[in-house]
Coordinates of C-alpha atoms in Angstrom, one line a residue:
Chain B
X283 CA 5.1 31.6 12.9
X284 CA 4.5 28.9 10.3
X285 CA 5.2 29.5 7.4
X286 CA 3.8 28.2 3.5
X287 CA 6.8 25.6 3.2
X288 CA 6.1 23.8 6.5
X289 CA 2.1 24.3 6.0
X290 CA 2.8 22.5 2.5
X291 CA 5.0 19.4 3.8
X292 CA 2.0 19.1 6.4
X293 CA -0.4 19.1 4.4
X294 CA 1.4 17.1 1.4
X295 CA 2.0 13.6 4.1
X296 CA -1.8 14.0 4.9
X297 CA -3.0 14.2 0.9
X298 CA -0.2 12.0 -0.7
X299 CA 1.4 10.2 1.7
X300 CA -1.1 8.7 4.1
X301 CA -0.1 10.2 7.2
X302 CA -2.9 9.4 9.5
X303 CA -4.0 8.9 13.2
X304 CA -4.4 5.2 13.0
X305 CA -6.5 4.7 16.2
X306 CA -7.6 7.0 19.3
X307 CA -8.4 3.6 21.4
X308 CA -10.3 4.7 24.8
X309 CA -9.1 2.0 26.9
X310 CA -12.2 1.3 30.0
X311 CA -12.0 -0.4 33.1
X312 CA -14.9 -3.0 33.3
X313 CA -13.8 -3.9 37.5
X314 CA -16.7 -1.9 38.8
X315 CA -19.3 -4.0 36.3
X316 CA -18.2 -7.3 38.3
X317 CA -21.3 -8.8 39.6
X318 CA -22.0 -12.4 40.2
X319 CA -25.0 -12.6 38.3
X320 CA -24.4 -12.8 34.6
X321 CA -27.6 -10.6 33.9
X322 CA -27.0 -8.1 35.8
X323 CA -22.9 -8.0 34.9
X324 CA -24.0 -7.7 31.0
X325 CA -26.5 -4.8 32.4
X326 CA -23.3 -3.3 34.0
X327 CA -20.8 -3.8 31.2
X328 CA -23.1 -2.3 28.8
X329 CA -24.0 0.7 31.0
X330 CA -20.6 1.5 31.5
X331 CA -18.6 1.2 28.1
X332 CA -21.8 2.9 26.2
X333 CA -21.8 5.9 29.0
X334 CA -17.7 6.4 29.0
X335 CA -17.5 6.3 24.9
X336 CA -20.7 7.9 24.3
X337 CA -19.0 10.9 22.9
X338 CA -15.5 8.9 21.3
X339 CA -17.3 8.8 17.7
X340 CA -17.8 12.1 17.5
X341 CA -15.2 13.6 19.3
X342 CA -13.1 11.8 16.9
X343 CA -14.6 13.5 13.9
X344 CA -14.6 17.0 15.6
X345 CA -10.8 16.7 15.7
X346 CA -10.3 15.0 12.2
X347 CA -12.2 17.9 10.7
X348 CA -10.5 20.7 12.9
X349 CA -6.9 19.3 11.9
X350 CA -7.6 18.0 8.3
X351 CA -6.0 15.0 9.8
X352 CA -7.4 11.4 8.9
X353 CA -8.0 9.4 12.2
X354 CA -9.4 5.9 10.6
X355 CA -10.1 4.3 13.8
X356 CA -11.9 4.9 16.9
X357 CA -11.8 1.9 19.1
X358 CA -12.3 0.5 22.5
X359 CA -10.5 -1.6 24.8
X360 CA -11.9 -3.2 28.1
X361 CA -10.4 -5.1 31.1
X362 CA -9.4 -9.0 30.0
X363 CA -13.1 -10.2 30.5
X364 CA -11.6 -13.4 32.4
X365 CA -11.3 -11.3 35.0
X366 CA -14.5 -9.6 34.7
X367 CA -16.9 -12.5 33.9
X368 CA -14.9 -15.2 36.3
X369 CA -17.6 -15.0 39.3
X370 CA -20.6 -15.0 36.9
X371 CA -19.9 -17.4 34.0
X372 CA -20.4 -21.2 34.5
X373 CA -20.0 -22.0 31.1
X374 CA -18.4 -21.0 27.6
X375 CA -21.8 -19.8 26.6
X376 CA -22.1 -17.6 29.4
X377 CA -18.7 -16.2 28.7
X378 CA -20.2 -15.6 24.9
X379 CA -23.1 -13.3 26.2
X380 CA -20.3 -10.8 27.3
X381 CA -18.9 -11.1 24.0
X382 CA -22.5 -10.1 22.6
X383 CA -22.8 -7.3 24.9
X384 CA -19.8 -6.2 23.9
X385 CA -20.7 -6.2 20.2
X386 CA -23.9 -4.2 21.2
X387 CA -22.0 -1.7 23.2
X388 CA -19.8 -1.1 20.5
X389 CA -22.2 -0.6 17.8
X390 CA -24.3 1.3 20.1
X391 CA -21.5 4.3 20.4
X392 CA -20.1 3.6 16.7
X393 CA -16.8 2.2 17.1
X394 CA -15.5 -0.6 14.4
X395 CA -13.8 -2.8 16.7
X396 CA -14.1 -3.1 21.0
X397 CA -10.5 -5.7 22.1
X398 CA -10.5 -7.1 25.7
X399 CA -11.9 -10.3 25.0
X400 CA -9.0 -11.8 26.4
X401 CA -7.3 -13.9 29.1
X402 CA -4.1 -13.3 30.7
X403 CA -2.7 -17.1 31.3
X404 CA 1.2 -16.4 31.1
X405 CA 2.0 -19.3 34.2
X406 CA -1.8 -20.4 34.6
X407 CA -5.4 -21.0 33.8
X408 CA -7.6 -20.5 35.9
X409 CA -11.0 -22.5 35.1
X410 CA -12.6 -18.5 34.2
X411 CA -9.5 -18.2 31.8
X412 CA -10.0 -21.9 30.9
X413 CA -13.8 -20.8 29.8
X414 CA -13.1 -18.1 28.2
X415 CA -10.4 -19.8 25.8
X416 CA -13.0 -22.4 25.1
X417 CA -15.5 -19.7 24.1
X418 CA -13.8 -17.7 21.7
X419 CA -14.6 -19.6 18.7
X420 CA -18.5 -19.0 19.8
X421 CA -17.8 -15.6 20.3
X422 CA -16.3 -14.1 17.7
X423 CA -18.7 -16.4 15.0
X424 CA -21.3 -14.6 16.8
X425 CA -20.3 -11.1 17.3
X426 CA -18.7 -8.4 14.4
X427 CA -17.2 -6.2 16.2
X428 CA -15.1 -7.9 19.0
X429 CA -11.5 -8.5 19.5
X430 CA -9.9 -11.7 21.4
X431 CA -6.2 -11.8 22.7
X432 CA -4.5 -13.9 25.1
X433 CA -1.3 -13.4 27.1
X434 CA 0.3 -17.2 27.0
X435 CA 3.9 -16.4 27.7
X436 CA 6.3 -13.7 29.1
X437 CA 9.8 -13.0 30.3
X438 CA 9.1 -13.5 33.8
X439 CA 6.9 -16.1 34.0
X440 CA 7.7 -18.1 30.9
X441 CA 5.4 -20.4 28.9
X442 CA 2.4 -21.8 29.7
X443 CA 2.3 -24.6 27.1
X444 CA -1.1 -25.9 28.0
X445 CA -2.5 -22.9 26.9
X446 CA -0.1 -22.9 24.0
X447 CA -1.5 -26.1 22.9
X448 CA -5.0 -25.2 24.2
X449 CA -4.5 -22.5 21.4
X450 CA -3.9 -24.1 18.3
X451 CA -7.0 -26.2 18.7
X452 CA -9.0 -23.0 19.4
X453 CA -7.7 -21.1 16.4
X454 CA -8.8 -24.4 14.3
X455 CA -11.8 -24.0 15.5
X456 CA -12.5 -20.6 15.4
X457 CA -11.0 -20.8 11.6
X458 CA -13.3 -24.0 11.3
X459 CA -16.5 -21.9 12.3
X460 CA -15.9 -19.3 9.9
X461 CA -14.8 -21.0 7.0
X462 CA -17.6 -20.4 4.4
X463 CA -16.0 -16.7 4.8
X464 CA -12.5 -17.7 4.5
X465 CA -11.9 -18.0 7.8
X466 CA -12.2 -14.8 8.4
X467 CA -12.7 -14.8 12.4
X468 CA -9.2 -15.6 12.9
X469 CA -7.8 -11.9 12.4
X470 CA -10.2 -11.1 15.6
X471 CA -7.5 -13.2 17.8
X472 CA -4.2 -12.7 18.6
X473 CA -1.2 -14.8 21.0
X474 CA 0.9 -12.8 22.9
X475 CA 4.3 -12.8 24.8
X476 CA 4.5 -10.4 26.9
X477 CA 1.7 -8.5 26.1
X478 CA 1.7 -4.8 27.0
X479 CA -1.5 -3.4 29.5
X480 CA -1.8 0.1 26.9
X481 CA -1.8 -0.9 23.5
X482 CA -4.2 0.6 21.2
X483 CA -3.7 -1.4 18.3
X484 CA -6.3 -4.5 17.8
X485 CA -6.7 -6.8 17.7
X486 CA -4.6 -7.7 20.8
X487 CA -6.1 -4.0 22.6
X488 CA -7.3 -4.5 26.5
X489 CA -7.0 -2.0 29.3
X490 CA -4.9 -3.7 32.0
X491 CA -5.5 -4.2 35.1
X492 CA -2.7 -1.1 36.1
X493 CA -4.3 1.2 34.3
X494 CA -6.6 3.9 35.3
X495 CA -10.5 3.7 34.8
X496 CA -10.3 5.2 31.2
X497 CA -7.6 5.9 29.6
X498 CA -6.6 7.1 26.1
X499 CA -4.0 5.8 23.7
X500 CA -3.3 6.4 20.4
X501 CA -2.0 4.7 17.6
X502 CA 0.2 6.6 14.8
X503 CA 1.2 5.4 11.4
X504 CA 2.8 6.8 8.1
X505 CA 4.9 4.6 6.6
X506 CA 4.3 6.4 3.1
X507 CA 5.9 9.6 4.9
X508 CA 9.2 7.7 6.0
X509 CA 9.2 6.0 2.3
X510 CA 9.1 9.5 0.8
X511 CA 11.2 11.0 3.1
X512 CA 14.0 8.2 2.1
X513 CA 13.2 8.7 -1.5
X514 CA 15.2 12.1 -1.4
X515 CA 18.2 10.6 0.5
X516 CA 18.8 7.2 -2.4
X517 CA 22.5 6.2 -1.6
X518 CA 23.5 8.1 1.0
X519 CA 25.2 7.0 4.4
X520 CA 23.4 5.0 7.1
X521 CA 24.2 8.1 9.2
X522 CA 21.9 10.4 6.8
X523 CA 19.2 7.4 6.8
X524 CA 19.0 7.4 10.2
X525 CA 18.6 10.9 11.1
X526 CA 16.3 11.4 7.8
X527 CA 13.9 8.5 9.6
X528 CA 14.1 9.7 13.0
X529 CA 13.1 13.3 11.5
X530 CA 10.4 11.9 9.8
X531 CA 8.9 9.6 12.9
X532 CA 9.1 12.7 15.0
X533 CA 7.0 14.5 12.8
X534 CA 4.7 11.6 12.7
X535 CA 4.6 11.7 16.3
X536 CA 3.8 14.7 17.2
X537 CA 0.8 14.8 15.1
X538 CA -0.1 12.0 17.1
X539 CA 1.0 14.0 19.9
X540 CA -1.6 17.0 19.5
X541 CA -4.4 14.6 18.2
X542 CA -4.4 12.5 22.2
X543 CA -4.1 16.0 23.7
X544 CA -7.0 17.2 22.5
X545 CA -8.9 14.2 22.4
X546 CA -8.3 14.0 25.7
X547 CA -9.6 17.2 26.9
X548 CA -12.6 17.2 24.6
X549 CA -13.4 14.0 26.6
X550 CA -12.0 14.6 30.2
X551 CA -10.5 11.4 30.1
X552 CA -6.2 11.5 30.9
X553 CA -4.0 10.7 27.9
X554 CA -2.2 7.3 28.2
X555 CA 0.4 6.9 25.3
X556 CA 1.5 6.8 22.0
X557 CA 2.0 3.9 20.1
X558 CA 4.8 5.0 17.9
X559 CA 4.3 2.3 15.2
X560 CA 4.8 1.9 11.5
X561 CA 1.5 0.6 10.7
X562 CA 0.6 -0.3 7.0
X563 CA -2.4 -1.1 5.1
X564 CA -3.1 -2.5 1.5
X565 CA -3.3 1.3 -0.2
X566 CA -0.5 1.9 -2.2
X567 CA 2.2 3.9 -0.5
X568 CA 1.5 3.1 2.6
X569 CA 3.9 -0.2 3.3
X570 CA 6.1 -1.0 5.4
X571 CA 7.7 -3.2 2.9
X572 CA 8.2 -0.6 0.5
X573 CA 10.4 1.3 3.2
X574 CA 13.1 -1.7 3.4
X575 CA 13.2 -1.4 -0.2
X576 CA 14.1 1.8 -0.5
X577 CA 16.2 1.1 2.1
X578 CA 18.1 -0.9 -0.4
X579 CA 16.4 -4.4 -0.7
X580 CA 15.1 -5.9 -3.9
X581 CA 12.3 -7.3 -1.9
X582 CA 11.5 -7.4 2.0
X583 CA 12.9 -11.0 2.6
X584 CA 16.4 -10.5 1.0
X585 CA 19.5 -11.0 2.8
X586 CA 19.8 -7.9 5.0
X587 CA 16.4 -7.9 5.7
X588 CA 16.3 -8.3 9.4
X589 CA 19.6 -5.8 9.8
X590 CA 17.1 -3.3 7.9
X591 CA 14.3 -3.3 9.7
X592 CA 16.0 -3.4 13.2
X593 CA 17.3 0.0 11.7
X594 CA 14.0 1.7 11.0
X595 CA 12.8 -0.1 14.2
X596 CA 15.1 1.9 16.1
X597 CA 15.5 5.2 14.5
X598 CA 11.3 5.0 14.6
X599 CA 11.3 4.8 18.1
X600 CA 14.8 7.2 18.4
X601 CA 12.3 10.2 16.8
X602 CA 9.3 9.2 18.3
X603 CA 10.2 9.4 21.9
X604 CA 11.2 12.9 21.7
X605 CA 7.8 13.7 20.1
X606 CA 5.7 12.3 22.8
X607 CA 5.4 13.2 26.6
X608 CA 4.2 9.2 27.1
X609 CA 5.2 6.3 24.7
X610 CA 3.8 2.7 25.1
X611 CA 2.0 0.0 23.7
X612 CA 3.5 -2.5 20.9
X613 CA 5.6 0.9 19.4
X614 CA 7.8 0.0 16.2
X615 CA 7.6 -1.1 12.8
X616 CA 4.5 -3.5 12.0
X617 CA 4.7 -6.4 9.3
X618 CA 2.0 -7.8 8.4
X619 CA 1.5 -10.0 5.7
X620 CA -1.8 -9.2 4.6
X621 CA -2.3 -5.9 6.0
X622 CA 0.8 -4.1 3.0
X623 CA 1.1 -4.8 -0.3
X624 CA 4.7 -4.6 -0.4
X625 CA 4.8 -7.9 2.1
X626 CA 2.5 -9.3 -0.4
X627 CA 4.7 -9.0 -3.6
X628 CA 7.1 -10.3 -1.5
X629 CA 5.5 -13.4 -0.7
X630 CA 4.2 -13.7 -4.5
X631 CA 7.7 -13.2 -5.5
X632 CA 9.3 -16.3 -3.5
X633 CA 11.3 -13.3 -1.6
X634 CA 9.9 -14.4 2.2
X635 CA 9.1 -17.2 4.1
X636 CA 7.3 -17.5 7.5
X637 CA 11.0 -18.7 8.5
X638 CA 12.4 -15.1 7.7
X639 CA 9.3 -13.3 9.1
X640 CA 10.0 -15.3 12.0
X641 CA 13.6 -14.0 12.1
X642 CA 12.0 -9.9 11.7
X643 CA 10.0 -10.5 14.8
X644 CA 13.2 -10.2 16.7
X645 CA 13.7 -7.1 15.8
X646 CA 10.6 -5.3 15.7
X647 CA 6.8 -5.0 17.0
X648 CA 5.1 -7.3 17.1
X649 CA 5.4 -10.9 15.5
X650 CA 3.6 -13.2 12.6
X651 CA 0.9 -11.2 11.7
X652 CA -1.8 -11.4 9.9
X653 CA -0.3 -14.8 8.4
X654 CA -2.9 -16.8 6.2
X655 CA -2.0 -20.4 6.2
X656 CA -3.4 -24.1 4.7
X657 CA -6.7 -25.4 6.5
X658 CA -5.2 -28.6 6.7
X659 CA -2.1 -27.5 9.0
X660 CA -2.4 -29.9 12.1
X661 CA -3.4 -27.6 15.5
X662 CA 0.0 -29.0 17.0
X663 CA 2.0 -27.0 13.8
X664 CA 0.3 -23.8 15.0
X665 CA 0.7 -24.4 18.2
X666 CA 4.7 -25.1 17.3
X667 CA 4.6 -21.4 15.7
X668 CA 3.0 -20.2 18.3
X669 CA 5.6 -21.5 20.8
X670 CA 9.0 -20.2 19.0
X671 CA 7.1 -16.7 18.6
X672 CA 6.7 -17.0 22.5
X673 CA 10.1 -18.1 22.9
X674 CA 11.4 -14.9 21.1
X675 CA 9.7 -12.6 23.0
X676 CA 10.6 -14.8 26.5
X677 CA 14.1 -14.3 25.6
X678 CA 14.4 -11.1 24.0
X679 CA 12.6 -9.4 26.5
X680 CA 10.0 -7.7 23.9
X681 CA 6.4 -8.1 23.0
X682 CA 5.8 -11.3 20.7
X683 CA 2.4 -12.1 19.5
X684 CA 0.6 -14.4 16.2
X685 CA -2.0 -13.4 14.4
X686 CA -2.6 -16.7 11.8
X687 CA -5.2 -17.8 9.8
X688 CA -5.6 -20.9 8.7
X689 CA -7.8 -20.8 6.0
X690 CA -10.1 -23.7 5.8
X691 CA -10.3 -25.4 2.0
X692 CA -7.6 -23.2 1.2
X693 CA -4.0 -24.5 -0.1
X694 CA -0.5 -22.8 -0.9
X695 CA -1.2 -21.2 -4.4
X696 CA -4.7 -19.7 -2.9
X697 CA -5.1 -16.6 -2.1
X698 CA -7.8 -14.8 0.0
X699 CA -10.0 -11.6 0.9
X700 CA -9.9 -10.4 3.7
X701 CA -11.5 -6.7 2.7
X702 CA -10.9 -3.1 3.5
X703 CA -7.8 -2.7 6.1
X704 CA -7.4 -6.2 6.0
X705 CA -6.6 -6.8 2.5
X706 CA -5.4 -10.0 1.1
X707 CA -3.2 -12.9 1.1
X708 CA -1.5 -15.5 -0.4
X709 CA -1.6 -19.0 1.5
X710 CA 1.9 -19.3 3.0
X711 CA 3.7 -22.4 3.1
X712 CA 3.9 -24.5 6.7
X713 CA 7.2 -26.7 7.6
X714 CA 5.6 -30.4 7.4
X715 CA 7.5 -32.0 9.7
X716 CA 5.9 -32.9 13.0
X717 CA 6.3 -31.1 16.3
X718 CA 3.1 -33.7 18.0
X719 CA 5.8 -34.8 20.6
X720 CA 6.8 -31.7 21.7
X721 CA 3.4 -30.2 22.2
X722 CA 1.9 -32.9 23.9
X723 CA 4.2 -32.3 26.5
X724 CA 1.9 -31.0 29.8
X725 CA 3.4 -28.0 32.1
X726 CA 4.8 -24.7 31.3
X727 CA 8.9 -23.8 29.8
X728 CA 10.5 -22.1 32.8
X729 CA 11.4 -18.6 33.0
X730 CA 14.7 -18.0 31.3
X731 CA 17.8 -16.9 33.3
X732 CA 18.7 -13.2 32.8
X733 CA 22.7 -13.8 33.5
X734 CA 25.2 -15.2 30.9
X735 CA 23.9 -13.5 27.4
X736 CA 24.4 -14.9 24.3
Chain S
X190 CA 1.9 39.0 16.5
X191 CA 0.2 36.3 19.0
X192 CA 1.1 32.9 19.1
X193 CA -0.7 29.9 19.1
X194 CA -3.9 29.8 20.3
X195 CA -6.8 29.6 18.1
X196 CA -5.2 30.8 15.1
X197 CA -6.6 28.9 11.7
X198 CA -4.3 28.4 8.4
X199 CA -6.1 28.4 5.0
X200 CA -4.5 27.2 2.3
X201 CA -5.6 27.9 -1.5
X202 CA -4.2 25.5 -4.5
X203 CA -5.1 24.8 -7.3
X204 CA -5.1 26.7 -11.2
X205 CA -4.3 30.6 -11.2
X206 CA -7.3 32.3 -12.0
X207 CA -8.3 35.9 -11.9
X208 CA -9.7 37.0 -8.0
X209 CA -9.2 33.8 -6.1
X210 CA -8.0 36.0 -3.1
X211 CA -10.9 38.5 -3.3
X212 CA -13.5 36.0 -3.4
X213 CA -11.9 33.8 -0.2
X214 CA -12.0 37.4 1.3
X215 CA -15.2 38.5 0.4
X216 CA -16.2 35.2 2.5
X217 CA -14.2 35.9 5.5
X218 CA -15.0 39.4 6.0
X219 CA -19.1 38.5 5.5
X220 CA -18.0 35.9 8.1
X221 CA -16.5 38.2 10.5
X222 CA -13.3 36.1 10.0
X223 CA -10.1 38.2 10.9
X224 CA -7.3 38.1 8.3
X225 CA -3.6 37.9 10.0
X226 CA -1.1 37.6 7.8
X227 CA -1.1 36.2 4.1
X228 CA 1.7 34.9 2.1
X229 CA 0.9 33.3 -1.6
X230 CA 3.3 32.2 -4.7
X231 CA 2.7 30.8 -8.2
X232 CA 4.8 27.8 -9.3
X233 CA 4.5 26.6 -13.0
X234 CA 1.1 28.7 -13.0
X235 CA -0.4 26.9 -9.8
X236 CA -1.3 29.5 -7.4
X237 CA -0.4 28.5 -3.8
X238 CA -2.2 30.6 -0.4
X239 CA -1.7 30.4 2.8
X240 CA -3.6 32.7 5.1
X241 CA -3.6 33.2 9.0
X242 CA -7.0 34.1 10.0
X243 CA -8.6 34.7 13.9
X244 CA -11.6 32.8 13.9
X245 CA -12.8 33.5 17.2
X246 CA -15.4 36.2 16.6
X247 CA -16.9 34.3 13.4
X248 CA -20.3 34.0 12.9
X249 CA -20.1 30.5 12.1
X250 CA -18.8 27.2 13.9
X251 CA -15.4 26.0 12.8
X252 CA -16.9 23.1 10.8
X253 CA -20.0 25.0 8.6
X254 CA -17.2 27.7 7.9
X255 CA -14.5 24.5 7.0
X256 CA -17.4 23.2 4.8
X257 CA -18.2 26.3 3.3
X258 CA -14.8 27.4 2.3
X259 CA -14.5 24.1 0.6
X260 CA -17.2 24.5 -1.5
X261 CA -16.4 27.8 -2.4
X262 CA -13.4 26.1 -3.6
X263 CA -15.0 24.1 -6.1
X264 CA -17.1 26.9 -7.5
X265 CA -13.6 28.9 -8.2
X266 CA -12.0 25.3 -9.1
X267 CA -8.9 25.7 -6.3
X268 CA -8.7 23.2 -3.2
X269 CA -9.4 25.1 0.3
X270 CA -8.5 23.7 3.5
X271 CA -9.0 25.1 6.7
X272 CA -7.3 23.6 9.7
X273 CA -6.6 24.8 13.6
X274 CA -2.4 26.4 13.2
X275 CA -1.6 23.6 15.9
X276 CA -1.0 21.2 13.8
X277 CA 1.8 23.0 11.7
X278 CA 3.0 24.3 15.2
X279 CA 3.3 20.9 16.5
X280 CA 4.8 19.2 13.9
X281 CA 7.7 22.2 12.6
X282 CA 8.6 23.6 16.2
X283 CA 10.2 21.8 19.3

């Protein structure tokens, strides 16, 4: 039986710690919709994704208020709709109507944000993908609600460098069209390596083409738990870190644990995973950030850094596993610039640089994220980022992705809104030296070899 | 005493006053809300509840009775929470 101790830990991560269900994402296959007429596919998209979440909204609340448990986010996912619009769309507009429907589905059934707006191009385009790359600017000016993400890279397949450099023009442009609101569009899209077919969290969430026809996965988060939990441990061992993180993550967990259960019977759709991810927001206490420096680091950036977080990377993970009877998606510690406030202080404080953020990616989920940059940065510099990020993840065998923003108007010294979850950022500094060369080069980077590790 | 299922833990903080626990009872038995097991301290004067309760035969769905409590709460200026046990099950036991 519980008892008044374990009911007041509970209930002391949910009320001072921000221990919360991040996101119950219900992940829908759109393959059925396909239809050669655009009409009629829209008709069929919209039918489908408003009759299979009908209920997410409020099932969501049902188990929030049974549990006490905060779930912020209640999400949707579809197929990557290059696969879905490829027959119908014969143009970059037409590939924006889905995009609208989309939007209209999702606000029909009251979810903040629907991902699967994507393309899946890790070796090649093909002239759907192509179209649906070029329309991404368009449609996420046009819509609120939807999330774009595409696969340009992966361990197998290597990089597709057309695509690479097809990107950093499209981010320009997407940044471009939204730059009387600080470019805001730009945290709608996301580059990934090796991009996994279950992850919940957005904006890089689509339901691959492996999955089942809906699906639900779940995002965790708490880093204000973990923070606390290492508050009461200051200077001792690595051995009593660990176990005092892995403790904690399971904990975490298994909330997250009970909260897909029952969302999943209170829907009839099967459970998928759990995303066992430190994910922070801008509220105080709840940053990632502030974990590595109570780890032991001045600020997150110092020397030691990267050995830090590939320690609360793995003991997150160590705990987590244990908790949950399926574990997927990006799952590990989260770093966003904008998205903690720790990261921010960090940046404000000289302590990081994209370099070093560069250098974390190796070591956790997921990459550069959430990285506001100068509107003047040429589309072959982003493009260059984009690449090493996709290099990491080729080589290390892990999911990679970039979420930047380059904010039009908007120099190193700025700073801008992004609101809510978002939060802000500071403009971060981009190397100036040239990389035109090297991008203009057509083809893909081959596979790497799997033998002779260094 | 049964395990698990369908069991509902409310908890009572807040400023020690006199008949906090009569008045959260006088709800739960005009409810038809089954008391199971109570166990309560006071720490540097701040009274502390927790109380197992069967919900199943209330008159009331889980959420007007949540709401309810919660307000009651207010009136006797102490926080009430109720929540399914599961959670606390989940998280404390393998």
């Amino acid at each position: 039986m519980v008892n008044l101790w374990e009911v007041n830990e509970t209930n002391a991560m949910i009320e001072h710690e921000n221990l919360d269900v991040r996101t119950i994402t219900l992940g829908i296959s759109l393959l059925d919709c396909i239809n050669s007429d655009l009409k009629q596919l829209n008709q069929n998209i919209y039918q489908k994704v408003t009759t299979v979440a009908k209920d997410l909204a409020s099932v969501g609340e049902k188990i929030e208020a049974e549990f006490a448990i905060p779930i912020v986010n209640k999400r949707i996912a579809v197929t990557p709709i290059a696969l879905i619009g490829g027959a119908a769309c014969k143009t970059a507009e037409d590939f924006a109507e889905i995009a609208k429907t989309l939007d209209r589905a999702a606000k029909a059934v009251d979810v903040n944000l629907i991902g699967g707006y994507s393309a899946l191009v890790s070796k090649g385009m093909t002239k759907a993908d192509e179209l649906l790359i070029r329309s991404i600017p368009t449609a996420l000016c046009e819509t609120e609600r939807v999330c774009s993400s595409v696969n340009l890279a992966s361990t197998k397949t290597g990089i597709n460098m057309d695509a690479v450099r097809l990107m950093g023009e499209i981010l320009l442009e997407t940044a471009e069209r939204s730059k009387d609101r600080d470019s805001v569009d730009c945290m709608k899209l996301v580059v990934f390596c090796n991009a996994p077919d279950d992850n919940p969290f957005m904006a890089g969430a689509f339901h691959g083409v492996t999955e089942a026809d809906a699906v639900i996965n779940i995002g965790v988060s708490g880093p204000g738990v973990v923070k606390t939990a290492l508050e009461k441990v200051r200077g001792e061992s690595f051995e009593v870190l660990c176990e005092t993180i892995k403790k904690t993550a399971f904990k975490v967990t298994r909330v997250g644990q009970l909260v897909a259960q029952e969302a999943s019977r209170l829907l009839h759709i099967p459970f998928g995973i759990i995303d066992l991810s430190l994910a922070p927001t801008p509220a105080v206490g709840d940053s990632v950030a502030d974990i590595l420096c109570e780890i032991g680091l001045e600020y997150a950036g110092a020397p030691g850094t990267t050995a830090a977080l590939a320690l609360l990377n793995d003991q997150v993970k160590k705990g987590g596993v244990m908790a949950s009877s399926y574990v997927g998606g990006l799952s590990g510690a989260f770093i966003p610039v904008s998205e903690d406030q720790g990261m921010i202080d960090s940046v404000l404080a000289g302590a990081i640089t994209l370099e070093k953020l560069e250098a974390m990616t190796c070591v956790c989920s997921v990459g550069l994220d959430m990285i506001a940059i100068p509107g003047d940065t040429k589309a072959s510099s982003i493009s260059g980022i984009i690449a090493d990020e996709m290099a990491l993840g080729m080589v290390n065998q892990k999911t990679t992705a970039a979420r930047l923003i380059p904010v039009i108007g908007k120099n190193v010294g700025d700073t801008v809104e992004f609101g809510g979850l978002f939060g802000y950022a500071p403009i971060m500094p981009v190397n100036k030296f040239s990389c035109e060369d090297f991008i203009q080069r057509k083809g893909r980077i081959p596979a790497p070899i799997h033998s002779f590790k260094n | 005493m049964e395990q698990g299922a369908d069991r509902t833990i409310i908890t009572v903080v807040g400023r020690d006053t006199v008949g906090i626990i009569a008045k959260v009872c006088t709800y739960l038995a005009e409810n038809q809300i089954n008391v199971l097991d109570i166990s309560q301290t006071i720490v540097q004067g701040f009274f502390n509840m927790m109380m197992i309760v069967d919900m199943n035969h209330a008159v009331k769905p889980f959420g007007d009775c949540s709401k309810e409590l919660e307000k009651l709460g207010e009136e006797i200026g102490v926080m009430i929470k109720c929540q399914r046990e599961e959670i606390f099950q989940k998280m404390h036991r393998i």
